[in-house]
Amino acid sequence: MTTTHVLGIINYETVLLFGIIVSVAFAGVGMNRKSCLGVIFFFVLATILQLTLYSLLGKSTTTKLYPFVVHIPLIFFITFYFKRPLLMSSAAVLAAYLCCQARRWGGSIFLYFSQSQDLWFTVQILLTLPLLYILIRYVAGPVYNLMKQAKRSQLLFGLVPFFYYVFGYTTTV
């Protein structure tokens, strides 16, 4: 197994955990014992499911199925486990997806100059904790306050990330 492969796996798992935590925070879930256990449970379950699909169907198909393996189940997990409205859960996951792109953009800057896949993965991994801190500390509260105002706010807030998600997914996957 090459360094690039190992860094790719670490990056993949890091962005998965990042996305779950940000989604839950955007849905207004505080970090307590129940929520931490829920996040860990979902993370482990999603990882096992992805590894199973990867071994059965290969990387390309597993990547294409990612929304059905992670995003849609995460929406339902936030809705039922944390008792959030479906629209809020959807908007939170879509907004978190958009936030995940900041890691990729940071890595892409270094990839452009170095052409090193290892550096691309490393920068993304290293950006995870500072971005997570900023999003949890300064962004999650206002996002949740905006979304809990009315269904229209949730809908409007979720539209931009939804269109970005659809565009990004169809053009890259």
mmCIF file with all atom_site columns, C-alpha atoms in Angstrom:
data_model
loop_
_atom_site.group_PDB
_atom_site.id
_atom_site.type_symbol
_atom_site.label_atom_id
_atom_site.label_alt_id
_atom_site.label_comp_id
_atom_site.label_asym_id
_atom_site.label_entity_id
_atom_site.label_seq_id
_atom_site.pdbx_PDB_ins_code
_atom_site.Cartn_x
_atom_site.Cartn_y
_atom_site.Cartn_z
_atom_site.occupancy
_atom_site.B_iso_or_equiv
_atom_site.pdbx_formal_charge
_atom_site.auth_seq_id
_atom_site.auth_comp_id
_atom_site.auth_asym_id
_atom_site.auth_atom_id
_atom_site.pdbx_PDB_model_num
ATOM 1   C CA . MET A 1 1   ? 0.000   0.000  0.000   1.00 0.00 ? 1   MET A CA 1
ATOM 2   C CA . THR A 1 2   ? 1.490   3.328  -1.076  1.00 0.00 ? 2   THR A CA 1
ATOM 3   C CA . THR A 1 3   ? 1.678   6.525  0.962   1.00 0.00 ? 3   THR A CA 1
ATOM 4   C CA . THR A 1 4   ? -0.797  8.132  -1.412  1.00 0.00 ? 4   THR A CA 1
ATOM 5   C CA . HIS A 1 5   ? -3.261  5.292  -0.849  1.00 0.00 ? 5   HIS A CA 1
ATOM 6   C CA . VAL A 1 6   ? -2.941  5.531  2.954   1.00 0.00 ? 6   VAL A CA 1
ATOM 7   C CA . LEU A 1 7   ? -3.323  9.326  2.877   1.00 0.00 ? 7   LEU A CA 1
ATOM 8   C CA . GLY A 1 8   ? -6.343  8.936  0.595   1.00 0.00 ? 8   GLY A CA 1
ATOM 9   C CA . ILE A 1 9   ? -8.037  6.595  3.066   1.00 0.00 ? 9   ILE A CA 1
ATOM 10  C CA . ILE A 1 10  ? -7.244  8.890  6.011   1.00 0.00 ? 10  ILE A CA 1
ATOM 11  C CA . ASN A 1 11  ? -8.572  11.870 4.049   1.00 0.00 ? 11  ASN A CA 1
ATOM 12  C CA . TYR A 1 12  ? -11.731 9.983  3.077   1.00 0.00 ? 12  TYR A CA 1
ATOM 13  C CA . GLU A 1 13  ? -12.467 9.053  6.682   1.00 0.00 ? 13  GLU A CA 1
ATOM 14  C CA . THR A 1 14  ? -11.551 12.533 7.920   1.00 0.00 ? 14  THR A CA 1
ATOM 15  C CA . VAL A 1 15  ? -13.988 14.236 5.557   1.00 0.00 ? 15  VAL A CA 1
ATOM 16  C CA . LEU A 1 16  ? -16.683 11.716 6.496   1.00 0.00 ? 16  LEU A CA 1
ATOM 17  C CA . LEU A 1 17  ? -16.318 12.497 10.194  1.00 0.00 ? 17  LEU A CA 1
ATOM 18  C CA . PHE A 1 18  ? -16.030 16.224 9.471   1.00 0.00 ? 18  PHE A CA 1
ATOM 19  C CA . GLY A 1 19  ? -19.248 16.172 7.436   1.00 0.00 ? 19  GLY A CA 1
ATOM 20  C CA . ILE A 1 20  ? -21.173 14.244 10.075  1.00 0.00 ? 20  ILE A CA 1
ATOM 21  C CA . ILE A 1 21  ? -20.079 16.567 12.895  1.00 0.00 ? 21  ILE A CA 1
ATOM 22  C CA . VAL A 1 22  ? -20.805 19.742 10.922  1.00 0.00 ? 22  VAL A CA 1
ATOM 23  C CA . SER A 1 23  ? -24.213 18.417 9.800   1.00 0.00 ? 23  SER A CA 1
ATOM 24  C CA . VAL A 1 24  ? -25.199 17.596 13.362  1.00 0.00 ? 24  VAL A CA 1
ATOM 25  C CA . ALA A 1 25  ? -23.959 20.976 14.603  1.00 0.00 ? 25  ALA A CA 1
ATOM 26  C CA . PHE A 1 26  ? -25.836 22.858 11.863  1.00 0.00 ? 26  PHE A CA 1
ATOM 27  C CA . ALA A 1 27  ? -28.981 21.018 12.947  1.00 0.00 ? 27  ALA A CA 1
ATOM 28  C CA . GLY A 1 28  ? -28.514 22.533 16.396  1.00 0.00 ? 28  GLY A CA 1
ATOM 29  C CA . VAL A 1 29  ? -27.438 19.394 18.207  1.00 0.00 ? 29  VAL A CA 1
ATOM 30  C CA . GLY A 1 30  ? -25.161 20.095 21.153  1.00 0.00 ? 30  GLY A CA 1
ATOM 31  C CA . MET A 1 31  ? -22.203 17.851 21.828  1.00 0.00 ? 31  MET A CA 1
ATOM 32  C CA . ASN A 1 32  ? -23.185 15.690 24.774  1.00 0.00 ? 32  ASN A CA 1
ATOM 33  C CA . ARG A 1 33  ? -22.770 11.986 25.499  1.00 0.00 ? 33  ARG A CA 1
ATOM 34  C CA . LYS A 1 34  ? -25.804 10.953 23.422  1.00 0.00 ? 34  LYS A CA 1
ATOM 35  C CA . SER A 1 35  ? -24.853 13.031 20.399  1.00 0.00 ? 35  SER A CA 1
ATOM 36  C CA . CYS A 1 36  ? -21.191 11.978 20.510  1.00 0.00 ? 36  CYS A CA 1
ATOM 37  C CA . LEU A 1 37  ? -22.186 8.313  20.688  1.00 0.00 ? 37  LEU A CA 1
ATOM 38  C CA . GLY A 1 38  ? -24.633 8.867  17.834  1.00 0.00 ? 38  GLY A CA 1
ATOM 39  C CA . VAL A 1 39  ? -21.970 10.515 15.674  1.00 0.00 ? 39  VAL A CA 1
ATOM 40  C CA . ILE A 1 40  ? -19.506 7.700  16.393  1.00 0.00 ? 40  ILE A CA 1
ATOM 41  C CA . PHE A 1 41  ? -22.165 5.065  15.674  1.00 0.00 ? 41  PHE A CA 1
ATOM 42  C CA . PHE A 1 42  ? -23.111 6.653  12.346  1.00 0.00 ? 42  PHE A CA 1
ATOM 43  C CA . PHE A 1 43  ? -19.445 7.127  11.391  1.00 0.00 ? 43  PHE A CA 1
ATOM 44  C CA . VAL A 1 44  ? -18.605 3.469  12.086  1.00 0.00 ? 44  VAL A CA 1
ATOM 45  C CA . LEU A 1 45  ? -21.738 2.220  10.324  1.00 0.00 ? 45  LEU A CA 1
ATOM 46  C CA . ALA A 1 46  ? -21.081 4.395  7.246   1.00 0.00 ? 46  ALA A CA 1
ATOM 47  C CA . THR A 1 47  ? -17.445 3.272  7.156   1.00 0.00 ? 47  THR A CA 1
ATOM 48  C CA . ILE A 1 48  ? -18.399 -0.423 7.355   1.00 0.00 ? 48  ILE A CA 1
ATOM 49  C CA . LEU A 1 49  ? -21.019 0.020  4.639   1.00 0.00 ? 49  LEU A CA 1
ATOM 50  C CA . GLN A 1 50  ? -18.562 1.841  2.373   1.00 0.00 ? 50  GLN A CA 1
ATOM 51  C CA . LEU A 1 51  ? -15.851 -0.780 2.915   1.00 0.00 ? 51  LEU A CA 1
ATOM 52  C CA . THR A 1 52  ? -18.333 -3.538 2.125   1.00 0.00 ? 52  THR A CA 1
ATOM 53  C CA . LEU A 1 53  ? -19.473 -1.809 -1.063  1.00 0.00 ? 53  LEU A CA 1
ATOM 54  C CA . TYR A 1 54  ? -15.864 -1.049 -2.007  1.00 0.00 ? 54  TYR A CA 1
ATOM 55  C CA . SER A 1 55  ? -14.888 -4.710 -1.696  1.00 0.00 ? 55  SER A CA 1
ATOM 56  C CA . LEU A 1 56  ? -17.990 -5.897 -3.587  1.00 0.00 ? 56  LEU A CA 1
ATOM 57  C CA . LEU A 1 57  ? -18.413 -3.206 -6.246  1.00 0.00 ? 57  LEU A CA 1
ATOM 58  C CA . GLY A 1 58  ? -15.105 -1.330 -6.465  1.00 0.00 ? 58  GLY A CA 1
ATOM 59  C CA . LYS A 1 59  ? -14.091 2.261  -5.884  1.00 0.00 ? 59  LYS A CA 1
ATOM 60  C CA . SER A 1 60  ? -15.870 3.850  -8.853  1.00 0.00 ? 60  SER A CA 1
ATOM 61  C CA . THR A 1 61  ? -19.311 2.426  -8.049  1.00 0.00 ? 61  THR A CA 1
ATOM 62  C CA . THR A 1 62  ? -18.916 3.088  -4.321  1.00 0.00 ? 62  THR A CA 1
ATOM 63  C CA . THR A 1 63  ? -18.074 6.731  -5.082  1.00 0.00 ? 63  THR A CA 1
ATOM 64  C CA . LYS A 1 64  ? -21.165 7.035  -7.250  1.00 0.00 ? 64  LYS A CA 1
ATOM 65  C CA . LEU A 1 65  ? -23.322 5.571  -4.474  1.00 0.00 ? 65  LEU A CA 1
ATOM 66  C CA . TYR A 1 66  ? -21.938 7.932  -1.801  1.00 0.00 ? 66  TYR A CA 1
ATOM 67  C CA . PRO A 1 67  ? -25.103 10.074 -1.534  1.00 0.00 ? 67  PRO A CA 1
ATOM 68  C CA . PHE A 1 68  ? -27.172 6.923  -0.934  1.00 0.00 ? 68  PHE A CA 1
ATOM 69  C CA . VAL A 1 69  ? -24.645 5.469  1.498   1.00 0.00 ? 69  VAL A CA 1
ATOM 70  C CA . VAL A 1 70  ? -23.842 8.608  3.526   1.00 0.00 ? 70  VAL A CA 1
ATOM 71  C CA . HIS A 1 71  ? -25.845 11.763 2.780   1.00 0.00 ? 71  HIS A CA 1
ATOM 72  C CA . ILE A 1 72  ? -29.391 10.424 2.615   1.00 0.00 ? 72  ILE A CA 1
ATOM 73  C CA . PRO A 1 73  ? -28.933 8.101  5.620   1.00 0.00 ? 73  PRO A CA 1
ATOM 74  C CA . LEU A 1 74  ? -27.354 11.021 7.530   1.00 0.00 ? 74  LEU A CA 1
ATOM 75  C CA . ILE A 1 75  ? -30.418 13.165 6.824   1.00 0.00 ? 75  ILE A CA 1
ATOM 76  C CA . PHE A 1 76  ? -32.672 10.434 8.218   1.00 0.00 ? 76  PHE A CA 1
ATOM 77  C CA . PHE A 1 77  ? -30.318 9.803  11.133  1.00 0.00 ? 77  PHE A CA 1
ATOM 78  C CA . ILE A 1 78  ? -30.444 13.472 12.176  1.00 0.00 ? 78  ILE A CA 1
ATOM 79  C CA . THR A 1 79  ? -34.215 13.502 11.670  1.00 0.00 ? 79  THR A CA 1
ATOM 80  C CA . PHE A 1 80  ? -34.995 10.415 13.732  1.00 0.00 ? 80  PHE A CA 1
ATOM 81  C CA . TYR A 1 81  ? -32.128 10.112 16.225  1.00 0.00 ? 81  TYR A CA 1
ATOM 82  C CA . PHE A 1 82  ? -31.856 13.810 17.045  1.00 0.00 ? 82  PHE A CA 1
ATOM 83  C CA . LYS A 1 83  ? -35.539 14.553 16.357  1.00 0.00 ? 83  LYS A CA 1
ATOM 84  C CA . ARG A 1 84  ? -34.997 17.380 13.896  1.00 0.00 ? 84  ARG A CA 1
ATOM 85  C CA . PRO A 1 85  ? -37.418 18.269 11.092  1.00 0.00 ? 85  PRO A CA 1
ATOM 86  C CA . LEU A 1 86  ? -36.621 16.566 7.786   1.00 0.00 ? 86  LEU A CA 1
ATOM 87  C CA . LEU A 1 87  ? -36.192 19.872 5.980   1.00 0.00 ? 87  LEU A CA 1
ATOM 88  C CA . MET A 1 88  ? -33.766 21.135 8.645   1.00 0.00 ? 88  MET A CA 1
ATOM 89  C CA . SER A 1 89  ? -31.806 17.887 8.545   1.00 0.00 ? 89  SER A CA 1
ATOM 90  C CA . SER A 1 90  ? -31.595 18.081 4.763   1.00 0.00 ? 90  SER A CA 1
ATOM 91  C CA . ALA A 1 91  ? -30.463 21.708 4.789   1.00 0.00 ? 91  ALA A CA 1
ATOM 92  C CA . ALA A 1 92  ? -27.878 20.939 7.487   1.00 0.00 ? 92  ALA A CA 1
ATOM 93  C CA . VAL A 1 93  ? -26.358 18.048 5.501   1.00 0.00 ? 93  VAL A CA 1
ATOM 94  C CA . LEU A 1 94  ? -26.325 20.049 2.263   1.00 0.00 ? 94  LEU A CA 1
ATOM 95  C CA . ALA A 1 95  ? -24.712 23.045 3.969   1.00 0.00 ? 95  ALA A CA 1
ATOM 96  C CA . ALA A 1 96  ? -22.136 20.774 5.603   1.00 0.00 ? 96  ALA A CA 1
ATOM 97  C CA . TYR A 1 97  ? -21.345 19.299 2.184   1.00 0.00 ? 97  TYR A CA 1
ATOM 98  C CA . LEU A 1 98  ? -20.640 22.788 0.920   1.00 0.00 ? 98  LEU A CA 1
ATOM 99  C CA . CYS A 1 99  ? -18.341 23.399 3.909   1.00 0.00 ? 99  CYS A CA 1
ATOM 100 C CA . CYS A 1 100 ? -16.437 20.192 3.125   1.00 0.00 ? 100 CYS A CA 1
ATOM 101 C CA . GLN A 1 101 ? -15.368 21.773 -0.128  1.00 0.00 ? 101 GLN A CA 1
ATOM 102 C CA . ALA A 1 102 ? -13.195 24.334 1.705   1.00 0.00 ? 102 ALA A CA 1
ATOM 103 C CA . ARG A 1 103 ? -10.808 21.512 2.633   1.00 0.00 ? 103 ARG A CA 1
ATOM 104 C CA . ARG A 1 104 ? -10.633 20.425 -0.994  1.00 0.00 ? 104 ARG A CA 1
ATOM 105 C CA . TRP A 1 105 ? -10.039 23.978 -2.228  1.00 0.00 ? 105 TRP A CA 1
ATOM 106 C CA . GLY A 1 106 ? -7.179  24.414 0.244   1.00 0.00 ? 106 GLY A CA 1
ATOM 107 C CA . GLY A 1 107 ? -5.604  21.156 -0.890  1.00 0.00 ? 107 GLY A CA 1
ATOM 108 C CA . SER A 1 108 ? -6.105  22.084 -4.530  1.00 0.00 ? 108 SER A CA 1
ATOM 109 C CA . ILE A 1 109 ? -4.034  25.243 -4.124  1.00 0.00 ? 109 ILE A CA 1
ATOM 110 C CA . PHE A 1 110 ? -1.068  23.112 -3.072  1.00 0.00 ? 110 PHE A CA 1
ATOM 111 C CA . LEU A 1 111 ? -1.811  20.512 -5.743  1.00 0.00 ? 111 LEU A CA 1
ATOM 112 C CA . TYR A 1 112 ? -1.711  23.214 -8.408  1.00 0.00 ? 112 TYR A CA 1
ATOM 113 C CA . PHE A 1 113 ? 1.795   24.305 -7.427  1.00 0.00 ? 113 PHE A CA 1
ATOM 114 C CA . SER A 1 114 ? 3.307   20.963 -6.458  1.00 0.00 ? 114 SER A CA 1
ATOM 115 C CA . GLN A 1 115 ? 1.397   18.352 -8.515  1.00 0.00 ? 115 GLN A CA 1
ATOM 116 C CA . SER A 1 116 ? 1.744   16.115 -5.442  1.00 0.00 ? 116 SER A CA 1
ATOM 117 C CA . GLN A 1 117 ? -1.266  13.978 -4.568  1.00 0.00 ? 117 GLN A CA 1
ATOM 118 C CA . ASP A 1 118 ? 0.325   13.268 -1.175  1.00 0.00 ? 118 ASP A CA 1
ATOM 119 C CA . LEU A 1 119 ? 0.506   16.989 -0.404  1.00 0.00 ? 119 LEU A CA 1
ATOM 120 C CA . TRP A 1 120 ? -3.079  17.458 -1.649  1.00 0.00 ? 120 TRP A CA 1
ATOM 121 C CA . PHE A 1 121 ? -4.361  14.842 0.807   1.00 0.00 ? 121 PHE A CA 1
ATOM 122 C CA . THR A 1 122 ? -2.118  16.073 3.636   1.00 0.00 ? 122 THR A CA 1
ATOM 123 C CA . VAL A 1 123 ? -3.292  19.684 3.352   1.00 0.00 ? 123 VAL A CA 1
ATOM 124 C CA . GLN A 1 124 ? -6.929  18.575 3.340   1.00 0.00 ? 124 GLN A CA 1
ATOM 125 C CA . ILE A 1 125 ? -6.370  16.455 6.448   1.00 0.00 ? 125 ILE A CA 1
ATOM 126 C CA . LEU A 1 126 ? -4.527  19.290 8.225   1.00 0.00 ? 126 LEU A CA 1
ATOM 127 C CA . LEU A 1 127 ? -7.259  21.817 7.372   1.00 0.00 ? 127 LEU A CA 1
ATOM 128 C CA . THR A 1 128 ? -9.944  19.644 8.953   1.00 0.00 ? 128 THR A CA 1
ATOM 129 C CA . LEU A 1 129 ? -9.490  20.602 12.618  1.00 0.00 ? 129 LEU A CA 1
ATOM 130 C CA . PRO A 1 130 ? -9.147  24.376 12.134  1.00 0.00 ? 130 PRO A CA 1
ATOM 131 C CA . LEU A 1 131 ? -12.157 24.432 9.794   1.00 0.00 ? 131 LEU A CA 1
ATOM 132 C CA . LEU A 1 132 ? -14.137 22.268 12.187  1.00 0.00 ? 132 LEU A CA 1
ATOM 133 C CA . TYR A 1 133 ? -13.320 24.613 15.050  1.00 0.00 ? 133 TYR A CA 1
ATOM 134 C CA . ILE A 1 134 ? -14.349 27.716 13.075  1.00 0.00 ? 134 ILE A CA 1
ATOM 135 C CA . LEU A 1 135 ? -17.573 26.130 11.847  1.00 0.00 ? 135 LEU A CA 1
ATOM 136 C CA . ILE A 1 136 ? -18.602 24.805 15.268  1.00 0.00 ? 136 ILE A CA 1
ATOM 137 C CA . ARG A 1 137 ? -17.548 27.918 17.187  1.00 0.00 ? 137 ARG A CA 1
ATOM 138 C CA . TYR A 1 138 ? -18.733 30.685 14.866  1.00 0.00 ? 138 TYR A CA 1
ATOM 139 C CA . VAL A 1 139 ? -21.038 29.302 12.184  1.00 0.00 ? 139 VAL A CA 1
ATOM 140 C CA . ALA A 1 140 ? -23.158 26.460 13.589  1.00 0.00 ? 140 ALA A CA 1
ATOM 141 C CA . GLY A 1 141 ? -25.131 28.600 16.062  1.00 0.00 ? 141 GLY A CA 1
ATOM 142 C CA . PRO A 1 142 ? -26.176 31.270 13.545  1.00 0.00 ? 142 PRO A CA 1
ATOM 143 C CA . VAL A 1 143 ? -26.988 28.605 10.931  1.00 0.00 ? 143 VAL A CA 1
ATOM 144 C CA . TYR A 1 144 ? -29.217 26.758 13.385  1.00 0.00 ? 144 TYR A CA 1
ATOM 145 C CA . ASN A 1 145 ? -30.889 29.995 14.517  1.00 0.00 ? 145 ASN A CA 1
ATOM 146 C CA . LEU A 1 146 ? -31.627 30.880 10.907  1.00 0.00 ? 146 LEU A CA 1
ATOM 147 C CA . MET A 1 147 ? -33.036 27.475 10.096  1.00 0.00 ? 147 MET A CA 1
ATOM 148 C CA . LYS A 1 148 ? -35.255 27.183 13.153  1.00 0.00 ? 148 LYS A CA 1
ATOM 149 C CA . GLN A 1 149 ? -37.068 30.444 12.298  1.00 0.00 ? 149 GLN A CA 1
ATOM 150 C CA . ALA A 1 150 ? -39.374 29.011 9.668   1.00 0.00 ? 150 ALA A CA 1
ATOM 151 C CA . LYS A 1 151 ? -39.605 26.295 7.045   1.00 0.00 ? 151 LYS A CA 1
ATOM 152 C CA . ARG A 1 152 ? -39.077 28.942 4.405   1.00 0.00 ? 152 ARG A CA 1
ATOM 153 C CA . SER A 1 153 ? -35.728 29.834 5.990   1.00 0.00 ? 153 SER A CA 1
ATOM 154 C CA . GLN A 1 154 ? -34.720 26.176 5.961   1.00 0.00 ? 154 GLN A CA 1
ATOM 155 C CA . LEU A 1 155 ? -35.756 25.874 2.337   1.00 0.00 ? 155 LEU A CA 1
ATOM 156 C CA . LEU A 1 156 ? -33.988 29.045 1.232   1.00 0.00 ? 156 LEU A CA 1
ATOM 157 C CA . PHE A 1 157 ? -30.902 28.214 3.249   1.00 0.00 ? 157 PHE A CA 1
ATOM 158 C CA . GLY A 1 158 ? -30.762 24.724 1.724   1.00 0.00 ? 158 GLY A CA 1
ATOM 159 C CA . LEU A 1 159 ? -31.275 25.758 -1.907  1.00 0.00 ? 159 LEU A CA 1
ATOM 160 C CA . VAL A 1 160 ? -27.799 27.110 -2.606  1.00 0.00 ? 160 VAL A CA 1
ATOM 161 C CA . PRO A 1 161 ? -26.008 24.058 -1.168  1.00 0.00 ? 161 PRO A CA 1
ATOM 162 C CA . PHE A 1 162 ? -28.517 21.805 -2.952  1.00 0.00 ? 162 PHE A CA 1
ATOM 163 C CA . PHE A 1 163 ? -27.750 23.310 -6.355  1.00 0.00 ? 163 PHE A CA 1
ATOM 164 C CA . TYR A 1 164 ? -24.015 23.207 -5.612  1.00 0.00 ? 164 TYR A CA 1
ATOM 165 C CA . TYR A 1 165 ? -24.370 19.572 -4.531  1.00 0.00 ? 165 TYR A CA 1
ATOM 166 C CA . VAL A 1 166 ? -26.215 18.564 -7.689  1.00 0.00 ? 166 VAL A CA 1
ATOM 167 C CA . PHE A 1 167 ? -23.797 20.502 -9.902  1.00 0.00 ? 167 PHE A CA 1
ATOM 168 C CA . GLY A 1 168 ? -20.714 19.207 -8.100  1.00 0.00 ? 168 GLY A CA 1
ATOM 169 C CA . TYR A 1 169 ? -21.904 15.633 -8.021  1.00 0.00 ? 169 TYR A CA 1
ATOM 170 C CA . THR A 1 170 ? -22.932 15.500 -11.668 1.00 0.00 ? 170 THR A CA 1
ATOM 171 C CA . THR A 1 171 ? -19.741 17.150 -12.914 1.00 0.00 ? 171 THR A CA 1
ATOM 172 C CA . THR A 1 172 ? -17.238 15.234 -10.763 1.00 0.00 ? 172 THR A CA 1
ATOM 173 C CA . VAL A 1 173 ? -18.823 11.832 -10.230 1.00 0.00 ? 173 VAL A CA 1
#
